[in-house]
Amino acid sequence: MNSAVVPDAPRMAVSVTVDLVIFTVRDEALHVLLVRRGKEPFLGRSALPGGYVRPDENLDAAALRELSEETGVDGRELRLAQLRAYGDPGRDPRGRVITVAYLALGPDLPDPVAGTDAADAVWVPVERALSPGFGLSFDHGRILSDAVEEARSRLEYTTVAADFCREPFTVSDLRRVYEVIWGTALDPSNFRRKVLRTAGFVEPTGERRAAEAGRPAALYRFGGATELYPPLLRSGDVVR
Amino acid sequence: MNSAVVPDAPRMAVSVTVDLVIFTVRDEALHVLLVRRGKEPFLGRSALPGGYVRPDENLDAAALRELSEETGVDGRELRLAQLRAYGDPGRDPRGRVITVAYLALGPDLPDPVAGTDAADAVWVPVERALSPGFGLSFDHGRILSDAVEEARSRLEYTTVAADFCREPFTVSDLRRVYEVIWGTALDPSNFRRKVLRTAGFVEPTGERRAAEAGRPAALYRFGGATELYPPLLRSGDVVR
DNA sequence: CGATTTTTGGTCACTCTGACTCTAAGCCCG
DNA sequence: CGGGCTTAGAGTCAGAGTGACCAAAAATCG
């Protein structure tokens, strides 16, 4: 098959990029992984990690590569999932650039090591990244907003919350993920009941962990289920 | 701002298209709107309606335009929503083409009028379109499969089922939408209770419609709510 | 040791759901 | 015209799940 372009249709000067929204929970707040841009446009400003898709690379592979190159994070242990595509004309001053945004949730990852390509990757509280004065590049503020809403929703119907927790973890660790991302307080007892009765969400390791205060908590590992059925709905609660 | 392309990054020869999955319920079966291709590649084969995004057009606008041009359907009355992007190298023999797929559900629309651009648009039962011998173009089989699963899921958490019904409609009309798309039988009485008690799903018109058989059913119109809370979950039922 | 903190177990009332029964109101057909 | 058929719609009942509580267990801190 001839891989050259067949001149049979209106073509346009267009590029395709991938952008990644990587979340983690740190210090009781949702953080997003951002890089400082090293070139124009938006030189020196913060942006989501991402970059051009290469000619022989599928979108998922491009996302993994850019994540690794720009931040040093190995995305293979993350569940990267497509968020959606953004393609308004004018969203990128370099020309027509369509981007495919990916979303993943990770445990509290180590700070990027200086001296590598990833030297300029940092964890930023989402609240700060979205504040008006912060000045995210391109339309990354919009993408980040959409990603937050998507993450909130996924917590309801899937077990992704466990992705935020390094194993082994406690039920309280898991609960704090929900509380931070939803911005609501959950009843510890009811939450525990729900998690433990959902087949495949967590399984006990038999160990316990002594905390700074209070009774030591039992430790669990992820149970392998991806769907959460019935879902864990955030009800009308509005706290904070 | 110079809208010419800044030569600062690896570019690739790439095009962006939109493809549309438009569903309707007809004759107790889920149908999808397909067109017969008038050019290479896949000349004469069936495909999802869609085409190239123009330089100054955002993705949503491109989807609306292609839908109208190729099928004569006015998408403004449909709730078009992005499904996801597909960009594997090799998915299009013309070169590197990334497509953004859209999904919408419509009431039983009139057959396309011959003599227009839309002459070759037809409603095809999804089951047939997905059968091995049917030969959808490109990776449209994959896209269609994903769209079916997405539609099934959206019925659970949103009120999109009403998009399938031309107003005014009966509760049974609405139930048939669920039954056809999920492929399960639902209890008429329980379904009615759920729909009527969900604020904003439907509102009564006060009229009744005499059916071919049985007691005349009360007529309703859509109530404006988009979310369905609590959701209407397809439980473990597996029928058909 | 007592105060404090966090985990963990339990109760209770309420809602929602699925399965089911029964009545209402039309049409068809003999 | 009246019985049979069909679909709409009302209601009942038991069980699952949830939110709001209460209370005990097991650690640390002073």
XYZ file of C-alpha atoms (C1' of nucleotides) in Angstrom:
540
model
C 0.000 0.000 0.000
C 1.273 3.387 -0.961
C 1.663 5.370 2.186
C 1.997 8.670 0.346
C -0.935 10.980 0.576
C -3.547 10.524 -2.096
C -4.465 13.984 -3.365
C -8.166 13.323 -3.538
C -9.645 15.516 -0.871
C -9.321 18.950 0.643
C -6.351 18.823 2.966
C -5.364 21.314 5.513
C -2.224 22.251 7.315
C -2.852 20.562 10.592
C -0.920 18.907 13.369
C -2.026 16.487 16.023
C -0.745 16.474 19.552
C -1.511 14.570 22.703
C -1.801 16.247 26.098
C -1.827 14.467 29.420
C -3.671 15.240 32.590
C -2.001 13.239 35.353
C -3.589 13.601 38.754
C -2.371 12.611 42.165
C -3.503 13.259 45.713
C -0.907 14.948 47.841
C -1.210 16.839 51.098
C -4.980 16.523 51.137
C -5.310 18.224 47.764
C -5.647 17.154 44.157
C -2.480 17.894 42.208
C -1.803 17.887 38.487
C 1.504 17.282 36.748
C 2.604 20.345 34.779
C 5.720 21.270 32.815
C 7.308 24.626 32.201
C 7.464 25.298 28.493
C 10.964 25.577 27.049
C 9.986 27.103 23.717
C 7.594 29.483 22.098
C 4.735 29.854 22.189
C 4.039 30.344 25.877
C 7.756 30.104 26.673
C 8.244 29.795 30.401
C 4.580 29.318 31.115
C 3.060 26.172 32.591
C 1.355 23.581 30.464
C 0.136 20.028 30.500
C 2.800 17.591 29.350
C 2.312 16.585 25.740
C 3.559 16.972 22.228
C 3.326 16.012 18.616
C 2.191 12.593 17.548
C 4.794 10.946 15.352
C 4.004 9.568 11.909
C 4.068 5.899 12.790
C 2.795 6.040 16.301
C -0.718 5.516 17.528
C -2.269 7.963 19.929
C -1.845 5.849 23.039
C 1.819 5.268 22.290
C 2.376 8.962 21.732
C 0.809 9.705 25.089
C 3.063 7.216 26.870
C 6.167 8.534 25.136
C 5.467 12.184 25.825
C 4.724 11.459 29.426
C 7.984 9.641 29.830
C 10.060 12.186 27.914
C 8.694 15.270 29.564
C 8.171 14.114 33.102
C 10.092 10.905 33.604
C 6.885 9.161 34.678
C 6.428 5.669 33.365
C 2.863 5.620 32.172
C 2.668 1.879 31.717
C 1.670 1.445 35.313
C -0.995 4.108 34.964
C -4.373 3.495 33.418
C -4.223 6.120 30.694
C -7.610 6.764 29.153
C -8.695 9.166 26.490
C -10.574 12.192 27.715
C -11.601 13.852 24.442
C -10.261 15.828 21.503
C -9.941 19.604 21.372
C -9.672 21.291 18.029
C -10.955 24.844 17.976
C -9.190 26.957 15.372
C -7.037 29.432 17.227
C -6.416 27.266 20.266
C -2.745 27.121 19.249
C -0.974 30.182 17.779
C 1.270 27.964 15.668
C -1.583 27.024 13.391
C -4.251 24.424 13.326
C -3.458 21.920 16.042
C -5.891 19.294 17.222
C -5.032 17.690 20.511
C -6.214 14.466 22.047
C -6.292 14.714 25.830
C -5.578 11.748 28.081
C -6.374 11.310 31.736
C -4.686 9.147 34.332
C -4.652 8.952 38.095
C -1.496 7.956 39.898
C -0.256 7.386 43.410
C 1.827 10.143 44.919
C 4.750 9.973 42.529
C 8.259 11.116 43.398
C 9.241 14.625 42.427
C 10.872 14.673 39.006
C 14.662 14.468 39.098
C 16.576 17.591 38.154
C 19.040 17.282 35.326
C 16.840 15.203 33.113
C 14.377 16.257 30.459
C 11.865 16.140 33.227
C 13.594 18.781 35.303
C 10.778 21.205 34.791
C 7.914 18.928 35.689
C 6.136 19.809 38.907
C 3.037 18.874 40.854
C 0.697 21.815 41.188
C -2.527 21.903 43.214
C -5.380 21.863 40.748
C -7.066 24.719 42.510
C -4.036 26.874 41.916
C -3.534 25.744 38.324
C -7.105 26.737 37.554
C -6.987 30.088 39.314
C -7.317 33.039 36.946
C -3.839 34.411 37.512
C -1.995 31.157 36.963
C -2.019 31.375 33.182
C -1.949 27.875 31.820
C -0.856 27.700 28.184
C -3.181 27.152 25.234
C -6.634 25.952 26.282
C -5.161 23.744 28.969
C -7.334 25.365 31.610
C -10.392 24.115 29.826
C -8.894 20.668 29.383
C -7.972 20.531 33.052
C -11.480 21.541 34.100
C -12.990 18.834 31.958
C -10.533 16.318 33.380
C -11.480 17.168 36.948
C -15.129 16.624 36.199
C -14.351 13.374 34.410
C -12.269 12.134 37.332
C -15.076 12.946 39.762
C -17.461 10.989 37.656
C -15.147 8.011 37.226
C -14.810 7.653 40.971
C -18.513 6.952 41.090
C -18.638 4.149 38.574
C -15.176 2.612 38.572
C -12.467 1.534 40.953
C -9.913 4.048 39.682
C -9.603 5.557 43.130
C -7.301 2.647 43.934
C -4.907 3.946 41.268
C -4.222 6.864 43.562
C -3.055 4.618 46.376
C 0.316 2.953 46.587
C -0.103 -0.609 47.789
C -0.669 -1.624 50.427
C -3.184 0.994 51.458
C -5.854 1.413 54.083
C -9.552 2.040 53.622
C -8.963 5.496 54.991
C -6.369 6.183 52.310
C -8.974 5.286 49.743
C -11.597 7.389 51.425
C -9.338 10.404 51.475
C -9.030 10.120 47.687
C -12.780 10.409 47.345
C -12.977 13.236 49.834
C -10.255 15.245 48.163
C -11.536 14.830 44.628
C -15.193 15.278 45.412
C -14.577 17.947 47.987
C -17.016 16.312 50.370
C -16.752 14.530 53.684
C -17.758 10.871 53.682
C -18.865 8.835 56.645
C -15.930 6.542 57.462
C -18.108 3.701 58.581
C -20.464 3.724 55.625
C -17.595 4.112 53.192
C -15.831 1.120 54.664
C -18.962 -0.985 54.420
C -19.402 -0.068 50.776
C -15.806 -0.743 49.780
C -15.504 -4.043 51.575
C -18.802 -5.369 50.279
C -17.988 -4.542 46.665
C -16.454 -7.684 45.252
C -13.026 -7.137 43.732
C -12.448 -3.590 44.909
C -9.907 -4.393 47.646
C -8.544 -7.531 49.227
C -6.958 -7.755 52.679
C -3.245 -8.403 53.045
C -3.614 -9.444 56.669
C -1.176 -6.772 57.776
C -1.820 -3.639 59.779
C -0.176 -0.278 59.705
C 0.446 1.851 62.764
C -0.556 5.413 62.019
C 0.550 8.607 63.685
C -2.536 8.528 65.799
C -5.412 6.206 66.427
C -5.982 2.529 66.017
C -3.775 0.795 63.443
C -5.559 0.237 60.165
C -5.788 -2.992 58.223
C -3.927 -2.991 54.916
C -5.367 -3.905 51.554
C -4.327 -4.256 47.967
C -6.337 -3.595 44.839
C -8.735 -6.389 43.974
C -8.687 -6.167 40.196
C -12.269 -5.096 39.462
C -12.628 -2.118 37.158
C -16.338 -1.395 37.401
C -18.026 -0.403 40.622
C -21.461 -1.946 40.711
C -23.649 -0.654 42.153
C -21.927 2.710 41.840
C -20.762 4.816 44.740
C -22.767 7.944 44.052
C -21.925 11.318 45.430
C -25.329 12.287 46.672
C -26.597 15.788 47.113
C -23.861 16.425 49.691
C -22.219 19.745 49.348
C -19.538 20.310 51.899
C -16.533 22.615 52.082
C -0.365 36.859 15.460
C 1.121 35.161 12.444
C -1.143 32.326 11.544
C 1.461 30.653 9.378
C 3.000 27.577 10.798
C 5.972 28.151 13.033
C 8.669 25.691 11.984
C 9.672 24.804 15.512
C 8.562 21.237 15.928
C 8.370 17.955 14.083
C 5.361 18.132 11.822
C 3.743 15.340 10.030
C 1.492 14.956 7.047
C -1.779 14.439 8.774
C -5.434 15.132 8.212
C -8.296 15.341 10.619
C -11.796 14.127 9.920
C -15.001 13.809 11.857
C -17.222 10.747 11.676
C -20.767 10.535 12.936
C -22.636 7.694 14.518
C -26.328 8.564 14.364
C -28.638 6.035 15.948
C -32.360 5.630 15.775
C -34.832 2.989 16.843
C -36.901 1.616 14.011
C -38.927 -1.559 13.720
C -37.847 -2.770 17.145
C -34.173 -2.607 16.213
C -31.325 -0.164 16.629
C -30.376 1.408 13.289
C -27.370 3.465 12.284
C -27.151 6.031 9.518
C -24.637 4.991 6.842
C -23.611 6.382 3.482
C -22.317 4.669 0.400
C -18.899 5.992 -0.473
C -18.663 7.796 -3.791
C -14.874 7.838 -4.047
C -11.803 5.840 -3.297
C -10.827 4.380 -1.002
C -13.630 1.962 -0.226
C -15.612 3.197 -3.250
C -19.115 1.810 -3.146
C -18.746 0.445 0.374
C -20.700 1.622 3.370
C -19.266 4.040 5.875
C -20.238 6.352 8.658
C -21.025 9.844 7.405
C -18.103 12.180 7.914
C -15.332 14.069 6.237
C -12.480 16.475 6.509
C -12.467 19.262 9.032
C -12.025 22.616 7.306
C -9.309 25.039 8.270
C -11.490 27.548 10.099
C -14.062 25.270 11.551
C -14.174 23.755 14.969
C -14.839 20.071 15.399
C -18.470 20.403 16.423
C -19.220 22.610 13.426
C -17.534 20.165 11.090
C -19.654 17.357 12.467
C -22.857 19.329 11.921
C -21.857 20.308 8.408
C -20.861 16.820 7.307
C -24.032 15.374 8.724
C -26.129 17.855 6.811
C -24.163 17.558 3.567
C -24.008 13.805 3.439
C -27.334 12.809 4.861
C -29.613 15.847 4.828
C -30.156 15.472 8.561
C -30.180 18.706 10.519
C -28.009 17.982 13.502
C -28.990 21.071 15.435
C -31.939 19.267 16.901
C -29.760 16.335 17.875
C -27.552 16.272 20.926
C -24.247 15.590 19.209
C -21.574 14.549 21.662
C -17.996 13.522 21.143
C -17.307 9.843 21.442
C -13.517 9.725 21.161
C -10.654 10.093 18.713
C -9.211 7.301 16.590
C -5.745 7.685 15.179
C -3.947 4.425 14.554
C -1.477 4.678 11.698
C -2.846 2.658 8.843
C -6.497 3.133 9.695
C -6.851 5.111 6.462
C -4.997 4.083 3.274
C -4.728 7.706 2.167
C -2.188 8.436 4.854
C -2.251 9.543 8.414
C -5.801 10.502 9.249
C -7.035 11.095 12.757
C -10.775 11.090 13.165
C -12.945 12.438 15.905
C -16.103 10.383 16.277
C -19.405 11.902 17.343
C -22.486 10.183 18.671
C -26.114 11.258 18.563
C -29.459 9.611 19.045
C -32.441 10.747 17.020
C -36.103 9.957 16.617
C -37.041 7.849 13.653
C -35.982 10.255 10.919
C -37.433 10.279 7.431
C -35.611 8.350 4.778
C -33.153 10.561 2.943
C -34.528 12.143 -0.216
C -33.173 10.867 -3.502
C -31.630 13.405 -5.826
C -29.739 15.244 -3.143
C -26.250 14.739 -1.831
C -27.889 12.541 0.713
C -29.250 10.116 -1.849
C -26.976 7.395 -0.643
C -27.692 7.669 3.039
C -29.585 4.753 4.498
C -30.620 3.378 7.872
C -29.059 0.002 8.523
C -29.743 -2.264 11.494
C -26.687 -2.128 13.712
C -26.590 -5.868 13.992
C -26.246 -6.141 10.235
C -23.714 -3.320 9.949
C -21.530 -5.080 12.478
C -21.828 -8.534 10.962
C -18.566 -9.855 9.536
C -19.646 -9.882 5.913
C -20.985 -6.337 5.840
C -17.617 -4.703 5.327
C -17.759 -1.258 6.818
C -15.016 1.050 5.541
C -11.916 2.026 7.488
C -12.165 1.158 11.180
C -15.793 2.156 11.282
C -16.791 -1.210 12.673
C -14.709 -0.539 15.727
C -16.125 2.963 16.057
C -19.655 1.659 15.736
C -19.044 -0.978 18.403
C -17.713 1.628 20.779
C -20.693 3.847 20.046
C -23.160 1.093 20.842
C -21.537 0.493 24.175
C -21.453 4.209 24.895
C -25.121 4.578 24.024
C -26.007 1.702 26.333
C -24.144 3.360 29.112
C -25.636 6.789 28.515
C -29.123 5.383 28.827
C -28.276 4.467 32.392
C -27.104 7.843 33.580
C -28.787 10.382 31.322
C -32.147 11.119 29.786
C -30.953 10.704 26.179
C -33.482 7.967 25.595
C -36.008 10.765 25.114
C -33.986 11.928 22.100
C -35.121 8.794 20.328
C -38.788 9.658 20.757
C -40.688 12.150 18.687
C -42.945 14.219 20.920
C -45.441 13.542 22.224
C -44.515 10.017 23.242
C -45.768 7.399 25.647
C -43.938 5.726 28.490
C -44.033 2.551 26.445
C -42.291 4.286 23.547
C -39.553 5.246 25.943
C -39.360 1.765 27.383
C -39.004 0.235 23.958
C -35.940 2.407 23.383
C -34.301 0.911 26.448
C -35.337 -2.589 25.534
C -34.024 -2.337 21.993
C -30.694 -0.789 22.902
C -30.008 -2.914 25.932
C -31.457 -6.029 24.386
C -33.325 -6.826 27.584
C -36.965 -6.903 28.597
C -37.982 -4.414 31.263
C -40.938 -4.652 33.590
C -43.476 -2.114 32.246
C -44.773 -1.236 35.656
C -41.427 -0.720 37.338
C -40.136 1.242 34.376
C -43.109 3.569 34.478
C -42.654 4.144 38.208
C -39.006 5.005 37.719
C -39.568 7.385 34.803
C -42.461 9.244 36.364
C -40.752 9.671 39.718
C -37.570 11.054 38.195
C -38.033 14.807 38.233
C -37.623 16.389 34.828
C -37.507 13.253 32.713
C -41.004 13.535 31.240
C -44.009 15.761 31.794
C -47.590 14.911 30.923
C -49.362 16.661 28.088
C -52.787 15.608 29.351
C -53.562 13.893 26.063
C -53.908 10.226 25.306
C -53.136 8.260 22.215
C -55.189 5.327 20.992
C -52.893 2.522 19.997
C -53.479 -0.355 17.626
C -54.382 -2.505 20.552
C -54.949 -2.098 24.249
C -55.775 0.769 26.492
C -54.846 4.236 25.181
C -51.638 5.528 26.694
C -51.052 8.927 28.243
C -48.771 11.220 26.243
C -45.710 13.001 27.557
C -43.082 15.406 26.413
C -39.451 15.605 27.452
C -38.952 17.319 30.797
C -35.600 18.996 30.197
C -33.401 17.152 32.688
C -30.178 15.762 31.270
C -28.915 13.660 34.149
C -30.774 10.687 35.498
C -30.309 10.543 39.226
C -30.351 8.006 40.653
C -29.382 6.143 37.492
C -31.495 3.523 35.812
C -29.076 0.631 35.938
C -29.286 -2.378 33.714
C -28.884 -5.045 36.311
C -27.507 -8.469 35.728
C -30.336 -9.213 33.292
C -29.207 -10.943 30.183
C -32.027 -11.668 27.800
C -32.173 -12.354 24.062
C -3.539 6.962 83.726
C -6.917 9.656 81.197
C -7.683 12.348 76.933
C -7.552 12.077 72.145
C -7.596 10.078 67.738
C -8.611 6.879 64.239
C -10.396 2.377 62.971
C -13.972 -0.791 62.985
C -18.406 -2.880 64.034
C -23.204 -2.410 64.589
C -28.255 -0.576 64.576
C -32.203 1.645 62.584
C -35.152 3.974 59.501
C -35.832 5.063 54.937
C -35.568 4.620 49.882
C -35.276 2.169 45.857
C -35.865 -1.944 43.258
C -37.523 -6.323 41.303
C -41.183 -9.608 41.178
C -45.696 -9.968 41.109
C -50.910 -9.287 41.143
C -54.794 -6.966 39.741
C -57.726 -3.517 37.439
C -58.758 -0.221 33.423
C -59.843 0.664 28.844
C -59.506 0.149 24.391
C -60.224 -3.260 19.944
C -61.563 -7.516 17.391
C -64.474 -11.104 16.267
C -68.097 -14.204 16.399
C -73.509 -7.339 22.231
C -70.457 -9.754 24.863
C -66.350 -12.423 25.635
C -61.495 -12.602 24.658
C -57.291 -10.227 23.755
C -54.056 -6.606 24.389
C -51.685 -2.882 26.453
C -51.736 0.795 30.211
C -51.379 1.692 34.746
C -52.045 1.055 40.014
C -50.609 -1.257 43.940
C -48.244 -4.693 47.229
C -44.415 -6.895 49.342
C -39.832 -8.442 50.477
C -35.024 -7.552 50.067
C -30.929 -4.718 49.045
C -28.544 -0.569 49.782
C -27.757 3.877 52.060
C -27.343 7.719 55.344
C -27.300 8.962 60.071
C -26.033 7.506 64.105
C -23.802 5.157 68.306
C -20.233 2.593 70.522
C -16.186 -0.167 71.178
C -11.198 -1.171 70.025
C -6.538 0.087 69.784
C -3.097 2.997 69.291
C -0.418 7.773 70.847
C 0.337 11.819 73.751
C 0.703 14.352 77.860
